[in-house]
Amino acid sequence: MEKSIASFIFVLLLFSCKGGGTKDSSAMQEDTLAKSQLQGIWVDDDSEMPLMKIKGDTIYYSDPQNSPVYFKVQNDTLHTYGNEVTHYHIDKLGQYVFWFHSLSDDVIKLHRSEDADDSLAFSAGGVEVIPTYRERVERDSVVNYDGKRYRAYVYINPSKVKLVKTSYNEDGMSIDNIYYDNVMHICVYEGRKSLYASDITKQMLSPYVSADFLSKSLFSDMQFIGVGPSGFHYQASVCIPESFVCNIVDLYVSFKGKLTMKAAK
């Protein structure tokens, strides 16, 4: 009797697993016909400017600062997989027409390009990375404290470390821009004697800035504030690209050359 019950339960479980698997697979099936119809260059109906080029499973944008994105078409929806996953409902798609709803609920109306010159809008090559500083910046501050003369330096060094930021263009489309981050170097001298010299990276600020904010921000600036009983005071700014949203961290270099940090109040 127990053996019969166990066999019956096993059959039920097997049927359930097969049914669920078939349903999930069908729901995730890609529309290959729609993907083939999307291949080519698409031009905005209003401005007559090339907006995107679709080749294979990738969308390329005419703005060289916008990173290409992988895409799929499923259930009349265009899914793009960039820094974030975005979904656009397709209103109309044919050999020469492509309409879809933007994230701002506007209908973006495109038509297929028939002008060979439109391909020039996509011939720049790689994605243009946006630097916050194009060259090394040096700041030198001379201060006197307790009868002694000090020099406090800040060096802002552009790096090749990349940060991807998702924003939205005027059409309400999700766009990824790539930025170069920076590495700061601070040093303090008493006459010719070096009290402290070190690179400061964004990751060193992680105890004082949330991981989520740090992953979306650039190490934007470092300022020497002054000298006092606690030593030499610097302030590091970690900011969201092209915004005024920042976190500030205070750094102190003691007269014995020890670095301490704390979140600015």
PDB file of C-alpha atoms in Angstrom:
ATOM      1  CA  MET A   1       0.000   0.000   0.000  1.00  0.00           C
ATOM      2  CA  GLU A   2       2.793   2.445   0.973  1.00  0.00           C
ATOM      3  CA  LYS A   3       4.650   1.607  -2.249  1.00  0.00           C
ATOM      4  CA  SER A   4       1.544   2.386  -4.367  1.00  0.00           C
ATOM      5  CA  ILE A   5       1.034   5.765  -2.656  1.00  0.00           C
ATOM      6  CA  ALA A   6       4.706   6.688  -3.187  1.00  0.00           C
ATOM      7  CA  SER A   7       4.464   5.782  -6.898  1.00  0.00           C
ATOM      8  CA  PHE A   8       1.304   7.885  -7.294  1.00  0.00           C
ATOM      9  CA  ILE A   9       2.953  10.937  -5.669  1.00  0.00           C
ATOM     10  CA  PHE A  10       6.013  10.523  -7.914  1.00  0.00           C
ATOM     11  CA  VAL A  11       3.806  10.515 -11.057  1.00  0.00           C
ATOM     12  CA  LEU A  12       2.011  13.663  -9.893  1.00  0.00           C
ATOM     13  CA  LEU A  13       5.305  15.468  -9.246  1.00  0.00           C
ATOM     14  CA  LEU A  14       6.700  14.416 -12.628  1.00  0.00           C
ATOM     15  CA  PHE A  15       3.590  15.692 -14.438  1.00  0.00           C
ATOM     16  CA  SER A  16       3.709  18.967 -12.510  1.00  0.00           C
ATOM     17  CA  CYS A  17       7.381  19.575 -13.339  1.00  0.00           C
ATOM     18  CA  LYS A  18       6.874  18.866 -17.056  1.00  0.00           C
ATOM     19  CA  GLY A  19       3.830  21.118 -17.271  1.00  0.00           C
ATOM     20  CA  GLY A  20       5.558  24.012 -15.483  1.00  0.00           C
ATOM     21  CA  GLY A  21       8.670  23.699 -17.628  1.00  0.00           C
ATOM     22  CA  THR A  22       6.724  23.791 -20.880  1.00  0.00           C
ATOM     23  CA  LYS A  23       4.785  26.888 -19.805  1.00  0.00           C
ATOM     24  CA  ASP A  24       7.905  28.842 -18.707  1.00  0.00           C
ATOM     25  CA  SER A  25       9.768  27.971 -21.907  1.00  0.00           C
ATOM     26  CA  SER A  26       6.862  29.176 -24.048  1.00  0.00           C
ATOM     27  CA  ALA A  27       6.575  32.459 -22.112  1.00  0.00           C
ATOM     28  CA  MET A  28      10.260  33.187 -22.665  1.00  0.00           C
ATOM     29  CA  GLN A  29      10.319  32.284 -26.361  1.00  0.00           C
ATOM     30  CA  GLU A  30      11.903  35.034 -28.455  1.00  0.00           C
ATOM     31  CA  ASP A  31      10.150  36.503 -31.505  1.00  0.00           C
ATOM     32  CA  THR A  32      12.797  35.841 -34.154  1.00  0.00           C
ATOM     33  CA  LEU A  33      10.634  37.279 -36.947  1.00  0.00           C
ATOM     34  CA  ALA A  34      10.361  40.623 -35.135  1.00  0.00           C
ATOM     35  CA  LYS A  35      14.119  40.618 -34.518  1.00  0.00           C
ATOM     36  CA  SER A  36      14.783  40.076 -38.236  1.00  0.00           C
ATOM     37  CA  GLN A  37      12.387  42.921 -39.140  1.00  0.00           C
ATOM     38  CA  LEU A  38      14.275  45.269 -36.821  1.00  0.00           C
ATOM     39  CA  GLN A  39      17.615  44.815 -38.561  1.00  0.00           C
ATOM     40  CA  GLY A  40      18.883  48.060 -40.116  1.00  0.00           C
ATOM     41  CA  ILE A  41      18.981  51.808 -39.416  1.00  0.00           C
ATOM     42  CA  TRP A  42      15.919  53.540 -37.983  1.00  0.00           C
ATOM     43  CA  VAL A  43      15.197  57.251 -38.425  1.00  0.00           C
ATOM     44  CA  ASP A  44      12.986  59.484 -36.281  1.00  0.00           C
ATOM     45  CA  ASP A  45       9.798  60.477 -38.147  1.00  0.00           C
ATOM     46  CA  ASP A  46       9.800  64.045 -36.800  1.00  0.00           C
ATOM     47  CA  SER A  47      13.469  65.049 -36.965  1.00  0.00           C
ATOM     48  CA  GLU A  48      14.514  62.769 -39.854  1.00  0.00           C
ATOM     49  CA  MET A  49      17.671  62.031 -37.831  1.00  0.00           C
ATOM     50  CA  PRO A  50      19.065  58.497 -37.478  1.00  0.00           C
ATOM     51  CA  LEU A  51      18.306  57.261 -33.970  1.00  0.00           C
ATOM     52  CA  MET A  52      19.504  53.680 -33.820  1.00  0.00           C
ATOM     53  CA  LYS A  53      21.098  50.905 -35.820  1.00  0.00           C
ATOM     54  CA  ILE A  54      20.121  47.325 -35.060  1.00  0.00           C
ATOM     55  CA  LYS A  55      22.531  44.594 -36.049  1.00  0.00           C
ATOM     56  CA  GLY A  56      22.177  41.049 -34.804  1.00  0.00           C
ATOM     57  CA  ASP A  57      21.096  41.179 -31.182  1.00  0.00           C
ATOM     58  CA  THR A  58      22.587  44.631 -30.476  1.00  0.00           C
ATOM     59  CA  ILE A  59      21.196  48.175 -30.653  1.00  0.00           C
ATOM     60  CA  TYR A  60      23.704  50.926 -31.518  1.00  0.00           C
ATOM     61  CA  TYR A  61      22.817  54.585 -30.938  1.00  0.00           C
ATOM     62  CA  SER A  62      23.842  57.528 -33.111  1.00  0.00           C
ATOM     63  CA  ASP A  63      25.183  59.412 -30.073  1.00  0.00           C
ATOM     64  CA  PRO A  64      28.758  58.067 -29.636  1.00  0.00           C
ATOM     65  CA  GLN A  65      28.510  58.557 -25.856  1.00  0.00           C
ATOM     66  CA  ASN A  66      25.640  56.046 -25.609  1.00  0.00           C
ATOM     67  CA  SER A  67      26.738  52.464 -25.042  1.00  0.00           C
ATOM     68  CA  PRO A  68      25.286  49.709 -27.310  1.00  0.00           C
ATOM     69  CA  VAL A  69      22.819  47.337 -25.634  1.00  0.00           C
ATOM     70  CA  TYR A  70      21.791  43.719 -26.120  1.00  0.00           C
ATOM     71  CA  PHE A  71      18.076  43.206 -26.827  1.00  0.00           C
ATOM     72  CA  LYS A  72      15.314  40.626 -27.209  1.00  0.00           C
ATOM     73  CA  VAL A  73      11.757  40.784 -28.528  1.00  0.00           C
ATOM     74  CA  GLN A  74       9.140  38.809 -26.618  1.00  0.00           C
ATOM     75  CA  ASN A  75       5.350  39.161 -26.560  1.00  0.00           C
ATOM     76  CA  ASP A  76       5.270  42.469 -28.503  1.00  0.00           C
ATOM     77  CA  THR A  77       7.833  43.956 -26.117  1.00  0.00           C
ATOM     78  CA  LEU A  78      11.375  45.132 -26.791  1.00  0.00           C
ATOM     79  CA  HIS A  79      13.617  44.225 -23.834  1.00  0.00           C
ATOM     80  CA  THR A  80      17.019  45.933 -23.616  1.00  0.00           C
ATOM     81  CA  TYR A  81      19.777  44.640 -21.338  1.00  0.00           C
ATOM     82  CA  GLY A  82      22.223  47.416 -20.533  1.00  0.00           C
ATOM     83  CA  ASN A  83      23.232  48.700 -17.116  1.00  0.00           C
ATOM     84  CA  GLU A  84      19.532  48.214 -16.318  1.00  0.00           C
ATOM     85  CA  VAL A  85      16.867  46.029 -17.937  1.00  0.00           C
ATOM     86  CA  THR A  86      14.241  48.123 -19.743  1.00  0.00           C
ATOM     87  CA  HIS A  87      10.998  47.154 -21.475  1.00  0.00           C
ATOM     88  CA  TYR A  88       9.262  48.982 -24.372  1.00  0.00           C
ATOM     89  CA  HIS A  89       5.881  47.938 -25.743  1.00  0.00           C
ATOM     90  CA  ILE A  90       5.936  47.690 -29.554  1.00  0.00           C
ATOM     91  CA  ASP A  91       2.910  49.408 -31.132  1.00  0.00           C
ATOM     92  CA  LYS A  92       3.674  48.733 -34.798  1.00  0.00           C
ATOM     93  CA  LEU A  93       6.436  46.863 -36.598  1.00  0.00           C
ATOM     94  CA  GLY A  94       6.812  46.221 -40.293  1.00  0.00           C
ATOM     95  CA  GLN A  95       9.347  46.309 -43.074  1.00  0.00           C
ATOM     96  CA  TYR A  96       9.507  50.121 -43.038  1.00  0.00           C
ATOM     97  CA  VAL A  97       7.872  51.162 -39.761  1.00  0.00           C
ATOM     98  CA  PHE A  98       8.759  50.764 -36.077  1.00  0.00           C
ATOM     99  CA  TRP A  99       6.644  52.398 -33.354  1.00  0.00           C
ATOM    100  CA  PHE A 100       7.102  51.757 -29.656  1.00  0.00           C
ATOM    101  CA  HIS A 101       6.145  53.261 -26.285  1.00  0.00           C
ATOM    102  CA  SER A 102       8.919  55.071 -24.410  1.00  0.00           C
ATOM    103  CA  LEU A 103       9.290  55.000 -20.623  1.00  0.00           C
ATOM    104  CA  SER A 104       7.530  58.381 -20.503  1.00  0.00           C
ATOM    105  CA  ASP A 105       4.557  56.757 -22.317  1.00  0.00           C
ATOM    106  CA  ASP A 106       5.167  58.659 -25.558  1.00  0.00           C
ATOM    107  CA  VAL A 107       4.992  56.799 -28.858  1.00  0.00           C
ATOM    108  CA  ILE A 108       8.344  56.936 -30.642  1.00  0.00           C
ATOM    109  CA  LYS A 109       7.733  56.709 -34.388  1.00  0.00           C
ATOM    110  CA  LEU A 110      10.600  55.528 -36.586  1.00  0.00           C
ATOM    111  CA  HIS A 111      10.954  54.531 -40.199  1.00  0.00           C
ATOM    112  CA  ARG A 112      13.616  52.452 -41.894  1.00  0.00           C
ATOM    113  CA  SER A 113      16.415  54.450 -43.479  1.00  0.00           C
ATOM    114  CA  GLU A 114      16.770  54.359 -47.248  1.00  0.00           C
ATOM    115  CA  ASP A 115      19.652  56.849 -47.304  1.00  0.00           C
ATOM    116  CA  ALA A 116      23.144  55.295 -47.420  1.00  0.00           C
ATOM    117  CA  ASP A 117      24.598  58.421 -45.763  1.00  0.00           C
ATOM    118  CA  ASP A 118      22.700  57.640 -42.545  1.00  0.00           C
ATOM    119  CA  SER A 119      25.264  54.922 -41.852  1.00  0.00           C
ATOM    120  CA  LEU A 120      27.844  57.685 -41.253  1.00  0.00           C
ATOM    121  CA  ALA A 121      26.101  58.486 -37.963  1.00  0.00           C
ATOM    122  CA  PHE A 122      27.310  55.120 -36.645  1.00  0.00           C
ATOM    123  CA  SER A 123      30.852  55.058 -38.052  1.00  0.00           C
ATOM    124  CA  ALA A 124      32.671  56.597 -35.092  1.00  0.00           C
ATOM    125  CA  GLY A 125      33.930  53.219 -33.868  1.00  0.00           C
ATOM    126  CA  GLY A 126      34.002  52.590 -30.124  1.00  0.00           C
ATOM    127  CA  VAL A 127      31.871  54.259 -27.495  1.00  0.00           C
ATOM    128  CA  GLU A 128      33.104  57.690 -26.471  1.00  0.00           C
ATOM    129  CA  VAL A 129      33.959  57.548 -22.770  1.00  0.00           C
ATOM    130  CA  ILE A 130      33.277  60.765 -20.856  1.00  0.00           C
ATOM    131  CA  PRO A 131      36.193  61.939 -18.675  1.00  0.00           C
ATOM    132  CA  THR A 132      35.515  64.136 -15.647  1.00  0.00           C
ATOM    133  CA  TYR A 133      39.065  65.492 -15.966  1.00  0.00           C
ATOM    134  CA  ARG A 134      40.962  65.365 -19.247  1.00  0.00           C
ATOM    135  CA  GLU A 135      44.377  65.824 -17.654  1.00  0.00           C
ATOM    136  CA  ARG A 136      46.060  65.665 -14.260  1.00  0.00           C
ATOM    137  CA  VAL A 137      45.129  68.499 -11.887  1.00  0.00           C
ATOM    138  CA  GLU A 138      47.583  69.698  -9.213  1.00  0.00           C
ATOM    139  CA  ARG A 139      46.738  71.927  -6.246  1.00  0.00           C
ATOM    140  CA  ASP A 140      49.391  73.253  -3.852  1.00  0.00           C
ATOM    141  CA  SER A 141      48.483  74.921  -0.550  1.00  0.00           C
ATOM    142  CA  VAL A 142      51.041  76.607   1.729  1.00  0.00           C
ATOM    143  CA  VAL A 143      49.952  76.872   5.388  1.00  0.00           C
ATOM    144  CA  ASN A 144      51.554  77.889   8.680  1.00  0.00           C
ATOM    145  CA  TYR A 145      50.645  76.290  11.989  1.00  0.00           C
ATOM    146  CA  ASP A 146      52.229  76.474  15.440  1.00  0.00           C
ATOM    147  CA  GLY A 147      55.255  78.274  14.018  1.00  0.00           C
ATOM    148  CA  LYS A 148      55.916  75.746  11.264  1.00  0.00           C
ATOM    149  CA  ARG A 149      55.423  75.957   7.512  1.00  0.00           C
ATOM    150  CA  TYR A 150      53.699  73.145   5.618  1.00  0.00           C
ATOM    151  CA  ARG A 151      52.704  72.379   2.047  1.00  0.00           C
ATOM    152  CA  ALA A 152      49.585  70.338   1.369  1.00  0.00           C
ATOM    153  CA  TYR A 153      49.142  68.895  -2.126  1.00  0.00           C
ATOM    154  CA  VAL A 154      46.211  67.406  -4.018  1.00  0.00           C
ATOM    155  CA  TYR A 155      46.662  65.585  -7.319  1.00  0.00           C
ATOM    156  CA  ILE A 156      43.571  64.521  -9.293  1.00  0.00           C
ATOM    157  CA  ASN A 157      44.532  61.748 -11.675  1.00  0.00           C
ATOM    158  CA  PRO A 158      42.130  60.587 -14.434  1.00  0.00           C
ATOM    159  CA  SER A 159      42.057  56.794 -14.604  1.00  0.00           C
ATOM    160  CA  LYS A 160      40.815  54.153 -17.031  1.00  0.00           C
ATOM    161  CA  VAL A 161      38.341  52.799 -14.481  1.00  0.00           C
ATOM    162  CA  LYS A 162      34.884  52.950 -16.092  1.00  0.00           C
ATOM    163  CA  LEU A 163      31.514  53.763 -14.574  1.00  0.00           C
ATOM    164  CA  VAL A 164      28.241  53.149 -16.428  1.00  0.00           C
ATOM    165  CA  LYS A 165      25.375  55.532 -15.660  1.00  0.00           C
ATOM    166  CA  THR A 166      21.826  54.962 -16.910  1.00  0.00           C
ATOM    167  CA  SER A 167      19.874  58.086 -17.827  1.00  0.00           C
ATOM    168  CA  TYR A 168      16.933  58.924 -20.071  1.00  0.00           C
ATOM    169  CA  ASN A 169      16.996  60.985 -23.245  1.00  0.00           C
ATOM    170  CA  GLU A 170      14.352  63.471 -24.369  1.00  0.00           C
ATOM    171  CA  ASP A 171      12.398  60.654 -26.040  1.00  0.00           C
ATOM    172  CA  GLY A 172      12.123  58.768 -22.741  1.00  0.00           C
ATOM    173  CA  MET A 173      14.553  56.021 -23.744  1.00  0.00           C
ATOM    174  CA  SER A 174      16.978  54.381 -21.339  1.00  0.00           C
ATOM    175  CA  ILE A 175      20.556  55.318 -22.301  1.00  0.00           C
ATOM    176  CA  ASP A 176      23.868  54.125 -20.840  1.00  0.00           C
ATOM    177  CA  ASN A 177      26.780  56.584 -20.729  1.00  0.00           C
ATOM    178  CA  ILE A 178      30.300  55.547 -19.742  1.00  0.00           C
ATOM    179  CA  TYR A 179      32.562  57.753 -17.610  1.00  0.00           C
ATOM    180  CA  TYR A 180      36.180  57.526 -16.514  1.00  0.00           C
ATOM    181  CA  ASP A 181      36.650  57.660 -12.751  1.00  0.00           C
ATOM    182  CA  ASN A 182      39.500  59.402 -10.904  1.00  0.00           C
ATOM    183  CA  VAL A 183      42.144  58.532  -8.343  1.00  0.00           C
ATOM    184  CA  MET A 184      43.250  61.183  -5.841  1.00  0.00           C
ATOM    185  CA  HIS A 185      46.736  61.605  -4.425  1.00  0.00           C
ATOM    186  CA  ILE A 186      47.374  63.688  -1.307  1.00  0.00           C
ATOM    187  CA  CYS A 187      50.651  64.524   0.359  1.00  0.00           C
ATOM    188  CA  VAL A 188      51.865  66.799   3.151  1.00  0.00           C
ATOM    189  CA  TYR A 189      55.371  68.210   3.614  1.00  0.00           C
ATOM    190  CA  GLU A 190      57.020  69.969   6.519  1.00  0.00           C
ATOM    191  CA  GLY A 191      59.779  71.778   4.656  1.00  0.00           C
ATOM    192  CA  ARG A 192      61.392  68.951   2.652  1.00  0.00           C
ATOM    193  CA  LYS A 193      60.234  66.245   5.036  1.00  0.00           C
ATOM    194  CA  SER A 194      57.328  64.146   3.777  1.00  0.00           C
ATOM    195  CA  LEU A 195      54.738  63.577   6.511  1.00  0.00           C
ATOM    196  CA  TYR A 196      52.280  61.689   4.331  1.00  0.00           C
ATOM    197  CA  ALA A 197      51.875  60.669   0.679  1.00  0.00           C
ATOM    198  CA  SER A 198      49.346  58.198  -0.707  1.00  0.00           C
ATOM    199  CA  ASP A 199      46.772  57.516  -3.411  1.00  0.00           C
ATOM    200  CA  ILE A 200      43.149  57.651  -2.248  1.00  0.00           C
ATOM    201  CA  THR A 201      40.707  55.512  -4.227  1.00  0.00           C
ATOM    202  CA  LYS A 202      36.917  55.544  -4.172  1.00  0.00           C
ATOM    203  CA  GLN A 203      36.871  52.067  -2.618  1.00  0.00           C
ATOM    204  CA  MET A 204      38.727  53.382   0.450  1.00  0.00           C
ATOM    205  CA  LEU A 205      35.656  55.515   1.234  1.00  0.00           C
ATOM    206  CA  SER A 206      33.307  52.512   1.370  1.00  0.00           C
ATOM    207  CA  PRO A 207      32.947  52.519   5.199  1.00  0.00           C
ATOM    208  CA  TYR A 208      31.444  56.022   4.981  1.00  0.00           C
ATOM    209  CA  VAL A 209      29.412  55.840   1.728  1.00  0.00           C
ATOM    210  CA  SER A 210      26.741  53.240   0.987  1.00  0.00           C
ATOM    211  CA  ALA A 211      27.717  50.498  -1.459  1.00  0.00           C
ATOM    212  CA  ASP A 212      24.763  51.335  -3.735  1.00  0.00           C
ATOM    213  CA  PHE A 213      25.708  55.023  -3.966  1.00  0.00           C
ATOM    214  CA  LEU A 214      29.392  54.216  -4.421  1.00  0.00           C
ATOM    215  CA  SER A 215      28.629  51.914  -7.364  1.00  0.00           C
ATOM    216  CA  LYS A 216      26.766  54.720  -9.183  1.00  0.00           C
ATOM    217  CA  SER A 217      29.131  57.599  -8.425  1.00  0.00           C
ATOM    218  CA  LEU A 218      32.474  59.067  -9.456  1.00  0.00           C
ATOM    219  CA  PHE A 219      35.338  60.165  -7.231  1.00  0.00           C
ATOM    220  CA  SER A 220      34.779  63.747  -8.329  1.00  0.00           C
ATOM    221  CA  ASP A 221      37.027  65.971  -6.228  1.00  0.00           C
ATOM    222  CA  MET A 222      39.429  66.362  -3.324  1.00  0.00           C
ATOM    223  CA  GLN A 223      39.903  69.671  -1.538  1.00  0.00           C
ATOM    224  CA  PHE A 224      42.399  70.743   1.120  1.00  0.00           C
ATOM    225  CA  ILE A 225      40.375  72.559   3.813  1.00  0.00           C
ATOM    226  CA  GLY A 226      43.002  73.632   6.335  1.00  0.00           C
ATOM    227  CA  VAL A 227      45.183  72.650   9.279  1.00  0.00           C
ATOM    228  CA  GLY A 228      44.318  72.473  12.985  1.00  0.00           C
ATOM    229  CA  PRO A 229      44.909  70.451  16.158  1.00  0.00           C
ATOM    230  CA  SER A 230      43.651  67.275  14.422  1.00  0.00           C
ATOM    231  CA  GLY A 231      46.108  67.716  11.558  1.00  0.00           C
ATOM    232  CA  PHE A 232      45.564  68.427   7.888  1.00  0.00           C
ATOM    233  CA  HIS A 233      41.925  68.394   6.819  1.00  0.00           C
ATOM    234  CA  TYR A 234      40.867  67.248   3.332  1.00  0.00           C
ATOM    235  CA  GLN A 235      37.395  66.648   1.918  1.00  0.00           C
ATOM    236  CA  ALA A 236      36.609  63.989  -0.696  1.00  0.00           C
ATOM    237  CA  SER A 237      33.527  64.355  -2.923  1.00  0.00           C
ATOM    238  CA  VAL A 238      31.835  61.302  -4.403  1.00  0.00           C
ATOM    239  CA  CYS A 239      29.100  62.382  -6.836  1.00  0.00           C
ATOM    240  CA  ILE A 240      26.559  60.976  -9.274  1.00  0.00           C
ATOM    241  CA  PRO A 241      27.772  61.975 -12.786  1.00  0.00           C
ATOM    242  CA  GLU A 242      26.310  65.222 -14.164  1.00  0.00           C
ATOM    243  CA  SER A 243      24.371  65.989 -10.985  1.00  0.00           C
ATOM    244  CA  PHE A 244      24.729  67.828  -7.683  1.00  0.00           C
ATOM    245  CA  VAL A 245      24.053  64.695  -5.649  1.00  0.00           C
ATOM    246  CA  CYS A 246      27.209  64.002  -3.637  1.00  0.00           C
ATOM    247  CA  ASN A 247      28.508  62.365  -0.486  1.00  0.00           C
ATOM    248  CA  ILE A 248      31.336  64.101   1.372  1.00  0.00           C
ATOM    249  CA  VAL A 249      33.985  62.333   3.430  1.00  0.00           C
ATOM    250  CA  ASP A 250      36.400  64.149   5.770  1.00  0.00           C
ATOM    251  CA  LEU A 251      40.018  62.999   5.772  1.00  0.00           C
ATOM    252  CA  TYR A 252      42.566  63.974   8.414  1.00  0.00           C
ATOM    253  CA  VAL A 253      46.330  63.499   8.199  1.00  0.00           C
ATOM    254  CA  SER A 254      47.901  63.780  11.657  1.00  0.00           C
ATOM    255  CA  PHE A 255      51.245  65.465  12.293  1.00  0.00           C
ATOM    256  CA  LYS A 256      52.648  61.948  12.701  1.00  0.00           C
ATOM    257  CA  GLY A 257      51.421  60.941   9.256  1.00  0.00           C
ATOM    258  CA  LYS A 258      48.377  58.846  10.186  1.00  0.00           C
ATOM    259  CA  LEU A 259      45.260  59.012   7.987  1.00  0.00           C
ATOM    260  CA  THR A 260      41.768  58.861   9.476  1.00  0.00           C
ATOM    261  CA  MET A 261      38.369  59.351   7.830  1.00  0.00           C
ATOM    262  CA  LYS A 262      34.785  60.049   8.820  1.00  0.00           C
ATOM    263  CA  ALA A 263      31.546  60.966   7.065  1.00  0.00           C
ATOM    264  CA  ALA A 264      31.062  64.717   6.844  1.00  0.00           C
ATOM    265  CA  LYS A 265      28.208  66.167   8.871  1.00  0.00           C
TER     266      LYS A 265
END
